[in-house]
Coordinates of C-alpha atoms and ligand atoms in Angstrom, one line a residue:
X29 CA 37.2 154.1 -87.6
X30 CA 33.5 153.3 -87.2
X31 CA 31.4 156.0 -85.6
X32 CA 27.7 156.0 -84.7
X33 CA 25.2 158.6 -85.6
X34 CA 23.6 159.0 -82.2
X35 CA 20.5 160.9 -81.3
X36 CA 22.8 163.5 -79.9
X37 CA 24.7 164.2 -83.1
X38 CA 24.7 167.3 -85.3
X39 CA 26.2 168.3 -88.6
X40 CA 28.1 171.6 -89.0
X41 CA 28.9 172.7 -92.5
X42 CA 31.6 175.5 -92.6
X43 CA 31.5 178.3 -95.1
X44 CA 30.5 176.6 -98.3
X45 CA 29.9 180.0 -99.9
X46 CA 30.2 181.1 -103.5
X47 CA 33.3 183.2 -102.9
X48 CA 35.2 180.1 -101.6
X49 CA 34.2 178.1 -104.7
X50 CA 35.7 178.1 -108.2
X51 CA 34.9 181.5 -109.8
X52 CA 34.5 183.2 -106.4
X53 CA 36.6 186.0 -104.9
X54 CA 38.8 183.7 -102.7
X55 CA 38.4 180.3 -104.3
X56 CA 39.6 177.2 -102.4
X57 CA 41.2 175.0 -105.1
X58 CA 38.7 172.3 -105.9
X59 CA 36.5 173.6 -103.2
X60 CA 33.4 172.4 -105.1
X61 CA 34.5 168.8 -104.5
X62 CA 33.2 169.0 -100.9
X63 CA 29.6 169.6 -102.1
X64 CA 28.7 166.0 -103.2
X65 CA 30.1 164.4 -100.0
X66 CA 28.4 167.0 -97.8
X67 CA 25.1 166.3 -99.5
X68 CA 25.5 162.6 -98.6
X69 CA 26.1 163.6 -95.0
X70 CA 23.2 166.0 -95.0
X71 CA 21.0 163.1 -96.3
X72 CA 22.0 160.9 -93.3
X73 CA 21.3 163.6 -90.8
X74 CA 18.1 164.8 -92.4
X75 CA 16.7 161.3 -92.6
X76 CA 17.3 160.9 -88.8
X77 CA 15.8 164.4 -88.1
X78 CA 19.2 165.4 -86.6
X79 CA 20.1 169.1 -86.6
X80 CA 22.2 170.6 -89.4
X81 CA 24.0 173.9 -89.0
X82 CA 25.8 175.9 -91.7
X83 CA 28.2 178.8 -91.0
X84 CA 28.7 181.8 -93.2
X85 CA 31.7 184.1 -93.3
X86 CA 29.8 187.3 -93.1
X87 CA 32.0 190.4 -93.5
X88 CA 31.1 194.0 -93.6
X89 CA 32.5 196.0 -96.6
X90 CA 36.1 197.0 -95.7
X91 CA 36.6 194.3 -93.2
X92 CA 39.9 194.2 -91.4
X93 CA 40.9 190.9 -93.1
X94 CA 40.8 192.6 -96.5
X95 CA 44.0 193.7 -98.2
X96 CA 42.9 197.3 -98.5
X97 CA 43.1 197.4 -94.7
X98 CA 46.3 195.5 -94.4
X99 CA 44.8 192.0 -94.1
X100 CA 45.8 188.8 -95.9
X101 CA 42.7 188.4 -98.1
X102 CA 41.0 189.9 -101.1
X103 CA 37.5 191.2 -100.3
X104 CA 35.2 188.1 -99.9
X105 CA 31.9 187.1 -98.4
X106 CA 30.6 190.6 -98.1
X107 CA 27.3 190.6 -96.3
X108 CA 24.2 190.3 -98.6
X109 CA 26.3 189.8 -101.8
X110 CA 26.0 186.7 -104.1
X111 CA 29.5 185.7 -103.1
X112 CA 28.4 185.4 -99.5
X113 CA 25.5 183.1 -100.3
X114 CA 25.8 179.4 -99.4
X115 CA 26.2 177.4 -102.6
X116 CA 22.8 176.5 -104.1
X117 CA 24.3 173.1 -105.0
X118 CA 24.3 172.2 -101.3
X119 CA 21.0 170.5 -100.4
X120 CA 20.4 172.2 -97.1
X121 CA 17.4 170.6 -95.3
X122 CA 14.4 172.6 -94.1
X123 CA 15.1 173.8 -90.7
X124 CA 18.9 174.3 -91.3
X125 CA 20.3 176.8 -88.8
X126 CA 22.5 179.4 -90.4
X127 CA 25.2 180.9 -88.2
X128 CA 26.9 184.1 -89.4
X129 CA 30.4 184.9 -88.1
X130 CA 33.2 187.5 -88.6
X131 CA 30.7 190.3 -88.9
X132 CA 32.7 192.8 -86.8
X133 CA 34.5 195.3 -89.0
X134 CA 37.7 195.4 -86.9
X135 CA 38.0 191.7 -85.9
X136 CA 38.4 188.5 -87.9
X137 CA 36.9 185.3 -86.7
X138 CA 37.7 182.0 -88.3
X139 CA 35.8 179.8 -85.8
X140 CA 32.1 179.4 -86.1
X141 CA 32.0 179.5 -82.3
X142 CA 33.6 182.9 -82.1
X143 CA 31.1 185.6 -81.0
X144 CA 28.1 183.5 -82.1
X145 CA 25.3 181.5 -80.4
X146 CA 26.5 178.2 -81.9
X147 CA 27.6 176.5 -78.7
X148 CA 24.5 177.8 -76.9
X149 CA 22.2 176.3 -79.6
X150 CA 24.1 173.0 -79.6
X151 CA 23.8 172.7 -75.9
X152 CA 20.1 173.6 -76.0
X153 CA 19.6 170.8 -78.4
X154 CA 21.5 168.3 -76.3
X155 CA 24.2 167.8 -78.9
X156 CA 27.2 165.9 -77.7
X157 CA 28.8 164.8 -81.0
X158 CA 29.5 167.3 -83.7
X159 CA 30.4 166.3 -87.3
X160 CA 32.3 169.1 -89.1
X161 CA 33.1 169.6 -92.8
X162 CA 33.4 172.4 -95.4
X163 CA 35.9 175.1 -96.2
X164 CA 38.7 175.8 -95.6
X165 CA 40.5 173.0 -93.9
X166 CA 43.5 175.2 -92.9
X167 CA 41.5 178.2 -91.7
X168 CA 37.8 178.1 -90.7
X169 CA 37.4 174.4 -90.4
X170 CA 40.5 174.1 -88.3
X171 CA 39.6 176.9 -85.9
X172 CA 36.0 175.6 -85.6
X173 CA 37.2 172.0 -84.9
X174 CA 39.7 173.2 -82.2
X175 CA 37.0 175.3 -80.5
X176 CA 34.5 172.4 -80.7
X177 CA 37.0 170.1 -78.9
X178 CA 37.8 172.8 -76.3
X179 CA 34.1 173.2 -75.7
X180 CA 33.8 169.5 -74.9
X181 CA 32.0 168.2 -78.0
X182 CA 33.0 164.9 -79.4
X183 CA 34.3 166.3 -82.6
X184 CA 34.3 164.4 -85.9
X185 CA 36.3 165.7 -88.9
X186 CA 34.8 164.7 -92.2
X187 CA 38.0 164.0 -94.1
X188 CA 36.2 163.4 -97.4
X189 CA 34.2 166.7 -97.1
X190 CA 36.9 169.3 -96.4
X191 CA 39.3 171.2 -98.7
X192 CA 42.0 173.8 -97.9
X193 CA 43.5 176.9 -99.4
X194 CA 47.1 175.8 -99.0
X195 CA 48.7 179.3 -99.1
X196 CA 51.8 177.3 -98.2
X197 CA 52.0 173.8 -99.7
X198 CA 51.0 171.2 -97.1
X199 CA 49.0 173.6 -94.9
X200 CA 45.8 171.5 -95.1
X201 CA 47.6 168.2 -94.3
X202 CA 49.3 169.9 -91.4
X203 CA 45.9 171.3 -90.2
X204 CA 44.4 167.8 -90.3
X205 CA 47.2 166.4 -88.3
X206 CA 46.8 169.2 -85.7
X207 CA 43.1 168.6 -85.4
X208 CA 43.5 164.8 -85.0
X209 CA 46.3 165.3 -82.4
X210 CA 44.1 167.7 -80.5
X211 CA 41.4 164.9 -80.3
X212 CA 39.2 165.2 -83.5
X213 CA 38.1 161.8 -84.9
X214 CA 38.8 161.8 -88.7
X215 CA 36.3 159.7 -90.7
X216 CA 34.8 159.3 -94.2
X217 CA 31.2 158.5 -95.1
X218 CA 31.8 154.7 -95.0
X219 CA 32.7 154.9 -91.3
X220 CA 29.3 156.2 -90.2
X221 CA 27.1 153.5 -88.7
X222 CA 23.4 154.3 -89.1
Ligands
VGL306 C1 38.1 181.6 -94.5 C2 39.9 182.9 -95.3 C3 39.2 184.0 -95.0 C4 37.5 180.3 -94.3 C5 37.5 182.8 -94.2 O1 36.3 180.2 -94.3 O2 38.3 179.3 -94.1 N1 39.4 181.7 -95.0 N2 38.0 184.0 -94.4
ZN307 ZN1 36.8 185.7 -94.3

């Protein structure tokens, strides 16, 4: 599937934070394998002067999604901790726009669009085609891709730059199928015409 990097394209990197990487509080198995491919995509976008966004899961202490409050997850990505920092291995370009999400103590938000200015900023920049990669395929990537499609963006899923948690075996594959069925275009780096 060949796809063009048009002047109205943007890259969105979802939650590549220390806590979701090996050694973190909620590690995605082999989550670090998304970093090299994402750096390749960042290079393509940066060279063209196209916008790059990065979301952060940005929870207050004692967030509703944490086990101590009956949620499904161990504490992770607590605001202003090292675990919440975006990996320093990611070569974010100057001018990267950071979007924090899931900051309300009593609500979770898997999508980067939920309660953020992301769609407003994308529209302001004239973005029509959104390329999405990062962590985790079966949670925040999936929710972000679905919202992106519902908001009318041509939504491109970076199959070589996503990894899932797979709480149940097969969750990530199932999530990819759902995103494609919904209208996402699944590609790898070789498919990008530039
Ligand atoms: C995520 C679990 C909990 C994600 C965030 O970024 O996919 N997963 N919080
Ligand atoms: Zn979270």
